[in-house]
XYZ file of C-alpha atoms in Angstrom:
621
model
C -72.539 -70.204 29.074
C -75.775 -69.955 27.118
C -75.734 -67.060 24.668
C -78.542 -64.548 24.691
C -78.414 -61.345 22.773
C -80.262 -58.268 21.742
C -81.176 -58.043 18.063
C -82.646 -54.832 16.758
C -83.466 -54.392 13.113
C -82.025 -51.505 11.183
C -83.279 -48.178 12.478
C -83.010 -44.791 10.847
C -83.329 -41.846 13.185
C -84.973 -38.902 11.468
C -83.246 -39.922 8.262
C -79.869 -38.964 9.721
C -78.220 -41.953 11.327
C -78.449 -45.699 10.986
C -78.466 -47.857 14.064
C -77.331 -51.392 13.349
C -77.743 -54.309 15.772
C -76.035 -54.138 19.160
C -75.716 -57.545 20.732
C -75.095 -58.677 24.268
C -74.243 -62.241 25.169
C -75.505 -61.604 28.694
C -79.116 -60.494 28.489
C -81.939 -60.838 25.968
C -84.505 -58.121 25.356
C -87.376 -58.503 22.917
C -88.050 -55.552 20.642
C -89.814 -55.205 17.342
C -87.720 -54.065 14.389
C -88.449 -50.595 13.030
C -87.695 -49.193 9.609
C -87.853 -45.420 10.060
C -89.340 -42.697 12.191
C -90.321 -39.160 11.407
C -89.307 -36.351 13.707
C -92.893 -35.928 14.878
C -93.463 -39.485 16.052
C -90.098 -40.867 17.078
C -89.534 -41.831 20.736
C -93.171 -42.467 21.489
C -92.304 -45.442 23.702
C -89.607 -46.612 26.077
C -88.658 -49.354 23.613
C -88.012 -46.820 20.866
C -85.774 -44.788 23.171
C -84.015 -47.984 24.217
C -83.332 -49.005 20.625
C -81.797 -45.601 19.939
C -79.683 -45.769 23.107
C -78.309 -49.138 22.079
C -77.371 -47.524 18.787
C -74.943 -45.276 20.668
C -73.265 -48.344 22.188
C -73.093 -49.890 18.719
C -70.357 -47.396 17.832
C -68.003 -49.420 20.022
C -68.507 -52.587 17.956
C -66.835 -51.220 14.853
C -63.328 -52.340 13.836
C -62.697 -48.597 13.447
C -63.032 -48.249 17.215
C -62.814 -50.921 19.928
C -63.085 -54.118 17.896
C -59.647 -53.388 16.430
C -58.085 -49.964 15.802
C -58.175 -48.211 19.178
C -56.924 -50.924 21.554
C -54.871 -53.021 19.137
C -53.309 -50.607 16.615
C -53.200 -47.192 18.286
C -51.752 -48.637 21.506
C -48.884 -50.502 19.855
C -45.148 -49.800 19.602
C -44.469 -48.802 23.183
C -42.309 -50.421 25.849
C -44.662 -53.415 26.217
C -45.564 -54.369 22.628
C -44.912 -53.699 18.958
C -46.612 -54.698 15.744
C -45.045 -56.823 13.042
C -42.210 -55.165 11.123
C -42.887 -53.786 7.667
C -43.600 -50.583 5.780
C -46.843 -51.326 3.941
C -48.547 -48.090 2.926
C -51.881 -47.200 4.530
C -52.155 -50.135 6.918
C -51.695 -50.808 10.617
C -47.888 -50.982 10.351
C -47.773 -47.416 9.093
C -49.722 -46.309 12.164
C -47.882 -48.340 14.768
C -44.373 -47.621 13.471
C -44.875 -43.835 13.412
C -44.342 -43.156 9.710
C -47.971 -42.353 8.904
C -49.371 -39.301 7.145
C -52.723 -37.599 7.628
C -54.190 -39.523 4.705
C -53.997 -42.911 6.424
C -57.507 -44.358 6.210
C -57.405 -45.738 9.755
C -57.552 -42.238 11.182
C -60.617 -41.121 9.281
C -62.332 -44.437 10.034
C -61.982 -43.876 13.772
C -62.669 -40.139 13.629
C -65.897 -40.485 11.638
C -67.180 -43.460 13.653
C -66.704 -41.679 16.981
C -68.457 -38.571 15.652
C -71.292 -40.758 14.397
C -71.663 -42.111 17.940
C -71.660 -38.580 19.339
C -74.411 -37.560 16.933
C -76.468 -40.555 18.000
C -75.982 -39.546 21.623
C -77.031 -35.978 20.874
C -80.266 -37.214 19.302
C -81.089 -39.411 22.292
C -80.342 -36.631 24.776
C -82.565 -34.191 22.884
C -85.450 -36.540 22.162
C -85.809 -38.277 25.541
C -86.188 -34.908 27.244
C -89.100 -34.095 24.923
C -91.019 -37.332 25.468
C -94.366 -37.158 27.271
C -93.344 -40.289 29.180
C -90.220 -38.554 30.484
C -92.358 -36.326 32.709
C -95.731 -38.055 32.672
C -94.976 -41.746 32.552
C -95.080 -44.301 35.327
C -92.230 -44.292 37.863
C -90.736 -47.308 36.101
C -90.905 -45.611 32.694
C -89.351 -42.422 33.988
C -86.575 -44.393 35.695
C -85.830 -46.270 32.463
C -85.735 -43.078 30.429
C -83.517 -41.338 32.973
C -81.133 -44.279 32.809
C -80.994 -44.032 29.019
C -80.416 -40.296 29.234
C -77.516 -40.997 31.586
C -76.113 -43.611 29.230
C -76.273 -41.187 26.307
C -74.476 -38.469 28.279
C -71.841 -40.912 29.478
C -71.168 -42.268 26.001
C -71.056 -38.816 24.439
C -68.494 -37.802 27.037
C -66.522 -41.010 26.567
C -66.356 -40.649 22.779
C -65.263 -37.011 23.036
C -62.580 -37.969 25.563
C -61.247 -40.532 23.108
C -61.122 -37.979 20.303
C -59.133 -35.675 22.594
C -56.824 -38.504 23.634
C -56.022 -39.307 20.014
C -56.173 -35.867 18.349
C -56.141 -33.121 21.002
C -58.307 -30.141 20.018
C -61.214 -31.307 17.828
C -64.525 -29.953 16.449
C -67.182 -29.877 19.154
C -70.967 -29.829 19.159
C -73.638 -30.966 21.593
C -76.571 -30.661 19.201
C -77.670 -33.366 16.784
C -77.102 -32.823 13.111
C -80.092 -31.550 11.135
C -80.612 -30.562 7.530
C -79.151 -27.109 6.901
C -76.713 -27.220 9.840
C -73.186 -25.928 9.325
C -71.169 -29.143 9.245
C -67.744 -27.513 9.031
C -66.854 -26.749 12.626
C -63.549 -25.277 13.812
C -61.288 -26.885 16.394
C -62.294 -26.311 20.016
C -59.764 -26.179 22.829
C -59.629 -29.582 24.508
C -60.242 -28.155 27.972
C -63.524 -26.606 26.914
C -64.527 -30.080 25.734
C -63.157 -31.705 28.901
C -65.376 -29.424 30.975
C -68.436 -30.650 29.073
C -67.288 -34.269 29.308
C -66.933 -33.991 33.072
C -70.340 -32.304 33.311
C -71.946 -35.013 31.150
C -70.479 -37.795 33.223
C -71.303 -36.211 36.556
C -74.915 -35.844 35.422
C -74.888 -39.422 34.145
C -73.801 -40.940 37.451
C -76.779 -39.331 39.177
C -79.255 -41.423 37.167
C -77.349 -44.607 36.311
C -78.021 -47.781 38.351
C -76.064 -48.220 41.562
C -76.339 -52.004 41.449
C -73.749 -54.381 40.071
C -74.111 -54.652 36.299
C -75.588 -57.795 34.749
C -74.739 -56.863 31.154
C -72.470 -54.462 29.287
C -74.602 -51.374 29.882
C -72.791 -48.797 31.996
C -73.716 -48.324 35.656
C -72.937 -45.543 38.140
C -69.603 -46.910 39.275
C -68.375 -47.854 35.819
C -69.064 -44.252 34.812
C -67.216 -42.974 37.882
C -64.197 -45.137 37.103
C -64.078 -43.914 33.512
C -64.491 -40.312 34.656
C -61.501 -40.798 36.966
C -59.380 -41.993 34.045
C -60.499 -39.084 31.868
C -59.697 -36.647 34.675
C -56.186 -38.099 34.873
C -55.795 -37.560 31.132
C -56.965 -33.970 31.574
C -54.523 -33.495 34.447
C -51.610 -35.088 32.604
C -49.328 -33.926 29.843
C -50.621 -33.487 26.319
C -49.183 -32.156 23.082
C -50.262 -28.589 22.337
C -50.519 -26.719 19.049
C -47.079 -25.129 19.559
C -45.431 -28.556 19.657
C -44.750 -28.616 23.404
C -45.911 -31.138 25.988
C -47.701 -29.339 28.818
C -49.816 -29.847 31.908
C -52.450 -27.338 32.870
C -51.297 -24.934 35.596
C -54.180 -26.078 37.801
C -53.839 -29.757 36.835
C -54.355 -30.954 40.401
C -58.030 -30.038 40.248
C -58.431 -32.916 37.809
C -56.656 -35.266 40.194
C -59.123 -34.154 42.871
C -62.036 -35.010 40.582
C -60.455 -38.395 39.936
C -59.898 -38.944 43.666
C -63.595 -38.482 44.437
C -64.569 -40.960 41.733
C -62.196 -43.778 42.670
C -62.997 -43.379 46.351
C -66.693 -43.777 45.545
C -66.045 -46.896 43.469
C -63.921 -48.512 46.162
C -66.240 -47.574 49.037
C -69.262 -48.987 47.187
C -68.058 -52.440 48.207
C -69.324 -53.900 44.923
C -65.972 -54.624 43.352
C -63.076 -56.918 44.082
C -60.156 -58.551 42.324
C -60.665 -62.053 41.013
C -58.241 -64.086 43.169
C -56.699 -65.506 39.993
C -55.145 -63.092 37.495
C -55.192 -65.645 34.689
C -58.858 -66.473 35.263
C -59.802 -62.874 34.451
C -58.685 -63.358 30.855
C -59.875 -66.928 30.546
C -63.311 -65.596 31.477
C -63.017 -62.855 28.864
C -62.006 -65.437 26.267
C -65.055 -67.556 27.135
C -67.409 -64.542 27.177
C -68.056 -65.070 30.887
C -69.215 -61.761 32.301
C -67.327 -60.801 35.459
C -68.949 -57.650 36.862
C -66.909 -57.473 40.080
C -63.619 -57.166 38.182
C -64.876 -55.525 34.980
C -66.531 -52.108 35.256
C -66.969 -51.230 31.579
C -66.633 -53.297 28.441
C -67.758 -53.290 24.818
C -69.845 -56.251 23.714
C -68.877 -58.020 20.484
C -71.034 -61.111 20.531
C -72.832 -61.605 17.248
C -74.628 -64.751 16.008
C -73.125 -64.591 12.513
C -69.719 -64.633 10.878
C -68.816 -61.045 10.042
C -65.827 -58.728 9.864
C -67.822 -55.659 10.816
C -68.827 -56.363 14.384
C -66.591 -59.149 15.640
C -63.464 -58.631 17.693
C -59.829 -58.952 16.644
C -58.859 -59.631 20.277
C -57.490 -63.175 20.456
C -56.474 -63.314 16.787
C -54.497 -60.129 16.071
C -52.814 -60.198 19.518
C -52.437 -63.894 20.323
C -49.800 -66.621 20.006
C -49.093 -67.851 16.479
C -51.508 -70.751 16.073
C -51.553 -73.316 13.282
C -54.955 -74.182 11.890
C -55.959 -77.507 13.361
C -57.360 -78.138 16.816
C -57.753 -74.362 17.061
C -58.387 -71.729 14.418
C -55.282 -69.954 13.161
C -54.304 -66.442 14.272
C -52.998 -63.368 12.466
C -50.209 -63.002 15.051
C -49.373 -59.342 14.396
C -48.625 -58.209 17.975
C -45.266 -58.956 19.587
C -43.658 -58.403 22.987
C -40.151 -56.963 23.382
C -37.857 -59.322 25.246
C -36.938 -56.372 27.475
C -40.517 -56.213 28.745
C -40.564 -59.912 29.618
C -37.351 -59.592 31.617
C -38.678 -56.523 33.463
C -41.032 -58.685 35.560
C -39.873 -59.799 38.978
C -39.346 -63.499 39.630
C -42.482 -65.077 41.013
C -44.860 -62.662 39.300
C -47.613 -64.929 37.960
C -48.512 -62.348 35.331
C -45.261 -62.732 33.390
C -45.574 -66.222 31.925
C -49.319 -65.984 31.527
C -49.324 -62.570 29.834
C -46.312 -63.185 27.573
C -46.454 -66.278 25.379
C -42.977 -67.603 24.642
C -44.505 -70.319 22.503
C -46.644 -70.967 19.440
C -49.422 -73.556 19.111
C -49.128 -76.402 16.624
C -51.934 -78.164 14.745
C -52.583 -80.381 17.773
C -52.801 -77.442 20.166
C -49.457 -78.188 21.812
C -47.173 -75.390 22.880
C -43.969 -75.150 20.856
C -41.308 -73.152 22.756
C -39.732 -70.107 21.115
C -36.468 -69.985 23.018
C -33.660 -70.246 20.481
C -31.943 -68.045 17.883
C -34.157 -65.015 17.072
C -37.351 -66.583 18.400
C -37.600 -64.025 21.208
C -38.791 -61.630 18.489
C -41.849 -63.870 18.066
C -43.071 -63.690 21.668
C -46.664 -62.467 21.799
C -49.421 -61.558 24.238
C -50.839 -64.728 25.766
C -53.837 -63.393 27.688
C -56.405 -64.329 25.054
C -54.731 -67.425 23.587
C -56.798 -69.755 21.410
C -56.310 -72.286 24.237
C -58.743 -70.354 26.419
C -61.361 -69.504 23.782
C -64.527 -71.373 22.910
C -63.149 -71.988 19.428
C -66.594 -72.151 17.908
C -67.159 -72.108 14.167
C -68.005 -68.397 14.469
C -64.615 -67.582 15.982
C -62.215 -69.084 13.461
C -61.255 -65.744 11.892
C -62.532 -63.240 14.451
C -63.714 -63.680 18.026
C -66.541 -62.681 20.340
C -64.124 -61.498 23.036
C -65.218 -58.189 24.554
C -62.919 -55.218 24.838
C -62.706 -54.511 28.562
C -62.117 -50.790 28.958
C -61.921 -50.683 32.766
C -60.936 -53.299 35.328
C -60.986 -52.934 39.099
C -57.201 -53.346 39.197
C -56.992 -50.145 37.148
C -59.166 -48.366 39.731
C -56.791 -49.432 42.511
C -53.727 -48.291 40.582
C -55.377 -44.948 39.848
C -56.100 -44.644 43.568
C -52.411 -45.159 44.380
C -51.299 -42.631 41.754
C -53.794 -39.974 42.812
C -52.916 -40.255 46.509
C -49.217 -39.992 45.698
C -49.719 -36.881 43.540
C -52.085 -34.973 45.809
C -50.134 -35.660 48.994
C -46.605 -35.142 47.678
C -45.810 -38.802 48.298
C -47.518 -42.114 49.021
C -50.075 -42.403 51.804
C -51.077 -45.599 53.569
C -54.087 -45.765 51.245
C -51.785 -45.539 48.219
C -49.683 -48.434 49.486
C -52.793 -50.484 50.258
C -54.130 -49.988 46.736
C -51.004 -50.917 44.794
C -50.120 -53.752 47.164
C -53.563 -55.321 46.664
C -52.749 -55.591 42.966
C -49.265 -56.947 43.661
C -50.464 -59.547 46.154
C -52.767 -61.065 43.574
C -49.979 -60.937 41.006
C -47.706 -63.029 43.240
C -50.445 -65.293 44.597
C -49.966 -64.371 48.252
C -53.696 -64.156 48.979
C -54.530 -67.668 47.765
C -53.358 -71.096 48.825
C -50.568 -72.893 47.034
C -47.560 -71.917 44.948
C -45.821 -72.590 41.668
C -43.733 -75.639 40.823
C -40.360 -76.681 39.530
C -39.697 -79.932 37.650
C -36.589 -82.090 37.879
C -35.760 -84.548 35.114
C -34.972 -88.057 36.246
C -34.195 -90.681 33.620
C -33.963 -89.444 30.020
C -35.407 -92.578 28.453
C -35.139 -93.555 24.795
C -37.136 -93.347 21.594
C -38.761 -89.955 22.126
C -39.667 -87.670 19.229
C -40.777 -84.082 18.676
C -44.353 -85.215 19.363
C -43.507 -85.734 23.043
C -45.482 -83.625 25.525
C -45.556 -83.201 29.285
C -48.784 -83.201 31.276
C -49.027 -81.752 34.769
C -51.978 -82.833 36.898
C -52.664 -81.300 40.287
C -54.605 -78.749 42.302
C -53.081 -75.628 40.726
C -53.319 -73.954 37.344
C -51.248 -72.719 34.401
C -48.061 -74.764 34.903
C -46.613 -75.833 31.573
C -43.353 -77.478 30.587
C -41.720 -78.765 27.402
C -38.949 -81.345 26.851
C -35.664 -81.000 25.002
C -34.928 -84.171 23.013
C -31.553 -85.181 21.626
C -31.214 -88.472 19.719
C -34.435 -89.807 21.205
C -33.453 -88.956 24.799
C -34.992 -86.227 26.947
C -32.049 -84.114 28.058
C -33.862 -81.233 29.773
C -37.286 -79.958 30.778
C -38.033 -76.264 30.368
C -40.840 -74.702 32.362
C -42.695 -72.128 30.296
C -44.967 -71.280 33.223
C -44.441 -72.346 36.843
C -48.143 -71.825 37.498
C -49.687 -71.169 40.881
C -52.122 -72.514 43.435
C -50.475 -75.921 43.822
C -50.918 -77.080 47.422
C -49.273 -80.442 46.768
C -46.710 -81.465 44.201
C -48.560 -82.377 40.985
C -48.060 -85.519 38.946
C -45.823 -85.150 35.897
C -46.356 -87.517 32.975
C -44.222 -87.643 29.842
C -46.377 -88.509 26.844
C -44.758 -89.783 23.682
C -43.618 -92.782 21.683
C -40.532 -93.334 23.836
C -40.077 -95.128 27.145
C -38.242 -94.765 30.404
C -38.215 -91.011 30.953
C -39.229 -89.703 34.379
C -39.698 -86.313 35.987
C -40.720 -85.058 39.419
C -42.398 -81.806 40.441
C -41.727 -79.953 43.679
C -43.401 -76.894 45.141
C -41.646 -73.553 44.963
C -41.380 -71.560 48.207
C -44.592 -69.692 48.956
C -44.309 -65.907 48.881
C -46.027 -63.844 51.563
C -47.236 -60.256 51.573
C -44.009 -58.951 53.051
C -42.080 -60.458 50.142
C -44.063 -58.585 47.476
C -45.348 -55.354 49.036
C -43.553 -52.174 47.979
C -40.951 -51.023 50.473
C -42.126 -48.361 52.898
C -40.639 -44.881 52.848
C -40.591 -44.349 49.086
C -40.526 -40.743 47.914
C -43.053 -39.328 45.471
C -40.950 -39.890 42.342
C -39.912 -43.412 43.310
C -43.499 -44.354 44.138
C -44.735 -42.926 40.823
C -42.131 -44.996 38.979
C -43.414 -48.078 40.815
C -46.946 -47.253 39.664
C -45.760 -46.769 36.091
C -44.126 -50.190 36.152
C -47.082 -51.827 37.872
C -49.508 -50.500 35.285
C -47.324 -52.038 32.572
C -47.213 -55.447 34.249
C -50.887 -55.502 35.247
C -52.541 -53.860 32.229
C -50.217 -54.838 29.374
C -51.862 -55.269 25.957
C -55.199 -53.887 27.224
C -55.168 -50.705 25.160
C -53.960 -48.017 27.593
C -50.158 -48.118 27.716
C -49.475 -45.519 25.039
C -52.000 -43.131 26.587
C -50.442 -43.598 30.021
C -46.962 -42.857 28.705
C -48.188 -39.721 26.950
C -49.878 -38.301 30.043
C -46.647 -38.921 31.990
C -44.626 -37.358 29.104
C -42.640 -40.582 28.777
C -43.629 -42.029 25.413
C -40.551 -41.007 23.440
C -38.185 -41.901 26.275
C -39.708 -45.363 26.723
C -39.632 -46.084 23.004
C -35.950 -45.152 22.792
C -35.079 -47.170 25.913
C -36.903 -50.190 24.510
C -35.205 -49.973 21.137
C -31.804 -49.576 22.828
C -32.512 -52.608 25.022
C -33.573 -54.964 22.229
C -30.865 -53.773 19.842
C -28.379 -54.661 22.577
C -29.692 -58.221 22.315
C -29.084 -58.123 18.532
C -28.678 -55.307 16.076
C -31.330 -56.730 13.745
C -34.025 -57.085 16.414
C -37.273 -56.185 14.621
C -38.365 -53.278 16.824
C -38.214 -50.023 14.878
C -40.466 -47.460 16.575
C -37.637 -45.183 17.677
C -36.357 -44.966 14.107
C -39.405 -42.882 13.169
C -40.769 -41.452 16.427
C -40.463 -37.675 16.835
C -41.116 -36.004 20.179
C -43.518 -33.121 19.893
C -45.221 -34.734 16.913
C -46.244 -38.324 17.436
C -47.949 -37.856 20.792
C -51.023 -36.915 18.707
C -52.300 -38.275 15.427
C -52.786 -35.914 12.486
C -56.293 -34.646 11.859
C -57.549 -36.918 9.056
C -56.851 -35.526 5.609
C -60.449 -36.242 4.541
C -61.620 -33.849 7.254
C -59.058 -31.185 6.391
C -60.054 -31.350 2.712
C -63.747 -30.656 3.293
C -63.639 -28.529 6.449
C -61.888 -25.253 5.740
C -62.752 -24.002 9.233
C -60.022 -26.276 10.533
C -57.145 -23.914 9.898
C -54.236 -25.866 11.328
C -52.930 -29.391 11.413
C -51.485 -31.029 14.514
C -47.793 -30.297 15.158
C -45.301 -31.812 12.752
C -47.783 -32.669 9.995
């Protein structure tokens, strides 16, 4: 794909905020760089308003937010992933393993960056409404400005919802910061803020484009999908100031808001699941925009090597990779063996999502199947194998953070129907089964494969590999070699989509070894659909499991568990399960996790120190 991007020079809005470049690898727009604007002359043109609007999006590019901390650190140590063991002070381990204090610098980094984005949004909302072009421009100019106003309201609401998700009650303002303003604001009840967030987003969807997106700017249906998620957070459990987990008494009104939004997204007819689950993430890794599956994502493409705007996706949460054919990885995110074994046989997501291998200098997969190697299994969705591996992506990547996929919309639909109707409806079954059918490959031709070893041959070494050539994708196998003879073949991924048995070739210095592939039985819809007649609780448990299998490592698991009031229980169950494998298994979240405390992060100590109007800390801190 040819890269195009938006490059805006440094902008200072009324001397208050700095807008650094926001890049898109999907669409180029020419603008002239600006140095500064006075209050009297700023926003004299559509381009100036556009530059400021892009500055709000730029908040998402920071490692403090979606390039690293929010999806990759704050979502870790659940039932689907954990970060590398250790007790280093003031780093990501302290956050993920639940032994942090309010002074951890990660918290203030995220807090201050999100508030900076909110202030940028406030400026845009105020200034666009005062522009002569807003009321007196051409129809095209007014439409552009209305779109930008909608984007600013959406992003302000989104950033506030994230502050609530992470910290609960937070300071709240909808006016831009000006000289002389009181900066030390008290905490505002989260539901007062939620009401404004919902209002902002409902107003945004009225002016955002209804067409399928062609870049990372939000459209009407992306905003509706995100509003549905936020409404589910508002309707779910959250930790209150008295240390208890509660739902609002009228929580179902939020489910009703969410229901309207997901129904509108689905009925638009614009969105559909990519037939191949694995291709979704290969496209992400290649920066191929996929607007029918992806409804909202943060762009990280930048034409320079930098640690301030590139993504950690595909390095921090990828298979251990030796520097050679591919760039090396940090390899800090691991998958509990108990999560891998929770998948059902035949689920194509299991062996694609969970990498039970590392990559050597030649790019070959090295199985991690013996001794304690199950503690080294990692997410595989954004493996170096699928990336462009350009010179700019050796340390960091240009992989976008995808905040909302269509599969998530369908799973929200199933959950909402189940909750509002006291049990699953036909529509709820249809929604979750659509996700499951893709996961098991029932809606596409072909199936996975098995491989039978024939002759073992002689003279083979550790450099021996197995190639599989056929009509399907993702099948991968490795040999076991004893004294130069191949004694077994282990399939790391049975793949899918094979309509005829593929050719298996053993590559290495030896001779005489043979192997034959055969097709696995093809599953049909009846094999994989949820059983009819499930009660409300059983159906909800199915949704909770399905969200883990479908959305693992995508930044939402911890938040889901909190809104279901399950985080502590799932952490304990996971630690019990892996410690049953071996007492020294390196998962330690339950050692430190405290219910009624760790469902929220502490208000950053920097904020507490300077803002004496914040008169309480979050529970337990």
